[in-house]
PDB file of C-alpha atoms in Angstrom:
ATOM      1  CA  ASN A 107      -1.685  32.857  -9.213  1.00 81.00           C
ATOM      2  CA  LYS A 108       1.350  33.583 -11.415  1.00 86.00           C
ATOM      3  CA  GLU A 109       3.510  31.403  -9.180  1.00 87.00           C
ATOM      4  CA  TYR A 110       1.024  28.553  -9.446  1.00 86.00           C
ATOM      5  CA  LYS A 111       0.895  28.885 -13.216  1.00 88.00           C
ATOM      6  CA  LYS A 112       4.683  28.939 -13.458  1.00 90.00           C
ATOM      7  CA  THR A 113       4.982  25.895 -11.202  1.00 89.00           C
ATOM      8  CA  LEU A 114       2.235  24.165 -13.159  1.00 89.00           C
ATOM      9  CA  SER A 115       4.063  24.843 -16.412  1.00 91.00           C
ATOM     10  CA  THR A 116       7.311  23.525 -14.960  1.00 90.00           C
ATOM     11  CA  LEU A 117       5.615  20.390 -13.667  1.00 91.00           C
ATOM     12  CA  ARG A 118       3.971  19.806 -17.037  1.00 91.00           C
ATOM     13  CA  SER A 119       7.357  20.059 -18.746  1.00 92.00           C
ATOM     14  CA  GLU A 120       8.993  17.732 -16.249  1.00 92.00           C
ATOM     15  CA  LYS A 121       6.130  15.279 -16.549  1.00 93.00           C
ATOM     16  CA  GLU A 122       6.460  15.288 -20.347  1.00 93.00           C
ATOM     17  CA  ILE A 123      10.216  14.708 -20.109  1.00 94.00           C
ATOM     18  CA  LEU A 124       9.743  11.836 -17.665  1.00 93.00           C
ATOM     19  CA  THR A 125       7.028  10.325 -19.828  1.00 92.00           C
ATOM     20  CA  ASN A 126       9.362  10.440 -22.829  1.00 92.00           C
ATOM     21  CA  GLN A 127      12.201   8.898 -20.823  1.00 94.00           C
ATOM     22  CA  LEU A 128       9.851   6.187 -19.630  1.00 93.00           C
ATOM     23  CA  ALA A 129       8.790   5.429 -23.193  1.00 93.00           C
ATOM     24  CA  GLU A 130      12.437   5.250 -24.279  1.00 94.00           C
ATOM     25  CA  LEU A 131      13.292   2.839 -21.466  1.00 94.00           C
ATOM     26  CA  VAL A 132      10.289   0.673 -22.243  1.00 92.00           C
ATOM     27  CA  SER A 133      11.359   0.598 -25.890  1.00 92.00           C
ATOM     28  CA  GLU A 134      14.935  -0.231 -24.945  1.00 91.00           C
ATOM     29  CA  ASN A 135      13.695  -2.943 -22.600  1.00 89.00           C
ATOM     30  CA  GLU A 136      11.629  -4.467 -25.406  1.00 87.00           C
ATOM     31  CA  LYS A 137      14.645  -4.445 -27.726  1.00 87.00           C
ATOM     32  CA  LEU A 138      16.670  -6.272 -25.098  1.00 84.00           C
ATOM     33  CA  LYS A 139      13.892  -8.819 -24.659  1.00 82.00           C
ATOM     34  CA  ASP A 140      13.938  -9.443 -28.409  1.00 80.00           C
ATOM     35  CA  LYS A 141      17.703  -9.754 -28.304  1.00 77.00           C
ATOM     36  CA  ILE A 142      17.624 -12.485 -25.649  1.00 70.00           C
ATOM     37  CA  SER A 143      16.610 -15.125 -28.165  1.00 64.00           C
ATOM     38  CA  THR A 144      19.833 -14.584 -30.130  1.00 63.00           C
ATOM     39  CA  SER A 145      22.074 -13.794 -27.182  1.00 59.00           C
ATOM     40  CA  LYS A 146      24.680 -16.363 -26.203  1.00 57.00           C
ATOM     41  CA  SER A 147      25.032 -15.093 -22.646  1.00 61.00           C
ATOM     42  CA  PRO A 148      21.613 -14.758 -21.035  1.00 58.00           C
ATOM     43  CA  ASN A 149      23.170 -13.883 -17.680  1.00 70.00           C
ATOM     44  CA  ASN A 150      24.425 -10.596 -19.090  1.00 73.00           C
ATOM     45  CA  TYR A 151      20.965  -9.952 -20.448  1.00 77.00           C
ATOM     46  CA  LEU A 152      19.383 -10.661 -17.085  1.00 82.00           C
ATOM     47  CA  VAL A 153      21.738  -8.267 -15.316  1.00 84.00           C
ATOM     48  CA  GLU A 154      21.114  -5.565 -17.914  1.00 85.00           C
ATOM     49  CA  ASN A 155      17.385  -6.226 -17.842  1.00 88.00           C
ATOM     50  CA  ASP A 156      17.333  -5.921 -14.056  1.00 91.00           C
ATOM     51  CA  LYS A 157      19.152  -2.585 -14.313  1.00 92.00           C
ATOM     52  CA  LEU A 158      16.640  -1.368 -16.862  1.00 93.00           C
ATOM     53  CA  LYS A 159      13.745  -2.582 -14.724  1.00 95.00           C
ATOM     54  CA  ASP A 160      15.180  -0.641 -11.790  1.00 95.00           C
ATOM     55  CA  GLN A 161      15.547   2.477 -13.949  1.00 94.00           C
ATOM     56  CA  LEU A 162      12.034   2.010 -15.257  1.00 94.00           C
ATOM     57  CA  LYS A 163      10.642   1.632 -11.740  1.00 95.00           C
ATOM     58  CA  GLN A 164      12.545   4.728 -10.625  1.00 95.00           C
ATOM     59  CA  LEU A 165      11.164   6.768 -13.529  1.00 94.00           C
ATOM     60  CA  GLU A 166       7.650   5.482 -12.903  1.00 94.00           C
ATOM     61  CA  ASP A 167       7.926   6.486  -9.233  1.00 94.00           C
ATOM     62  CA  GLU A 168       9.276   9.887 -10.211  1.00 93.00           C
ATOM     63  CA  LEU A 169       6.455  10.334 -12.710  1.00 93.00           C
ATOM     64  CA  LYS A 170       3.875   9.393 -10.066  1.00 93.00           C
ATOM     65  CA  GLU A 171       5.389  11.920  -7.667  1.00 92.00           C
ATOM     66  CA  LYS A 172       5.337  14.669 -10.308  1.00 92.00           C
ATOM     67  CA  SER A 173       1.759  13.731 -11.160  1.00 91.00           C
ATOM     68  CA  LYS A 174       0.765  14.078  -7.502  1.00 92.00           C
ATOM     69  CA  LYS A 175       2.372  17.521  -7.367  1.00 90.00           C
ATOM     70  CA  TYR A 176       0.653  18.448 -10.626  1.00 90.00           C
ATOM     71  CA  ASP A 177      -2.732  17.284  -9.327  1.00 90.00           C
ATOM     72  CA  GLN A 178      -2.213  19.146  -6.043  1.00 91.00           C
ATOM     73  CA  LEU A 179      -1.268  22.298  -7.916  1.00 91.00           C
ATOM     74  CA  ILE A 180      -4.397  22.069 -10.070  1.00 92.00           C
ATOM     75  CA  SER A 181      -6.454  21.683  -6.902  1.00 92.00           C
ATOM     76  CA  ASP A 182      -4.727  24.668  -5.255  1.00 91.00           C
ATOM     77  CA  ILE A 183      -5.317  26.817  -8.334  1.00 93.00           C
ATOM     78  CA  ARG A 184      -9.006  25.924  -8.339  1.00 93.00           C
ATOM     79  CA  VAL A 185      -9.317  26.837  -4.654  1.00 94.00           C
ATOM     80  CA  LYS A 186      -7.518  30.159  -5.168  1.00 93.00           C
ATOM     81  CA  ASN A 187      -9.633  30.904  -8.225  1.00 92.00           C
ATOM     82  CA  SER A 188     -12.790  30.209  -6.238  1.00 93.00           C
ATOM     83  CA  GLU A 189     -11.597  32.493  -3.436  1.00 93.00           C
ATOM     84  CA  PHE A 190     -10.778  35.207  -5.960  1.00 93.00           C
ATOM     85  CA  GLN A 191     -14.219  34.948  -7.556  1.00 93.00           C
ATOM     86  CA  LYS A 192     -15.865  35.137  -4.140  1.00 94.00           C
ATOM     87  CA  LYS A 193     -13.871  38.254  -3.205  1.00 93.00           C
ATOM     88  CA  SER A 194     -14.648  39.799  -6.570  1.00 92.00           C
ATOM     89  CA  TYR A 195     -18.360  39.166  -6.030  1.00 91.00           C
ATOM     90  CA  GLU A 196     -18.177  40.641  -2.516  1.00 91.00           C
ATOM     91  CA  LEU A 197     -16.475  43.769  -3.859  1.00 91.00           C
ATOM     92  CA  GLU A 198     -19.131  44.137  -6.545  1.00 91.00           C
ATOM     93  CA  GLN A 199     -21.815  43.918  -3.851  1.00 91.00           C
ATOM     94  CA  ILE A 200     -20.100  46.569  -1.751  1.00 89.00           C
ATOM     95  CA  LEU A 201     -19.687  48.874  -4.751  1.00 88.00           C
ATOM     96  CA  ALA A 202     -23.344  48.380  -5.677  1.00 89.00           C
ATOM     97  CA  GLN A 203     -24.364  49.611  -2.224  1.00 88.00           C
ATOM     98  CA  ILE A 204     -22.368  52.819  -2.527  1.00 76.00           C
TER      99      ILE A 204
END
């Protein structure tokens, strides 16, 4: 259970970091979009924008992967907790018979 909680905490931290990075890239992407209207070389903008889109996609994919791991960990913790409660109940029943 401690390992699951530690992993869960780590995944939460990583997810928060990735979410923040994603927000920063989205913000930066928006700034570049605003800049295009005043830019004299749109080709440079397009290249930079494509790079940022690729980075954004990569971060989104990474965030999805971390979210899957997070969701799986939550599910595993619930299963283990249920098993623990069942064993605890069984032990109480055995002790009650003694």
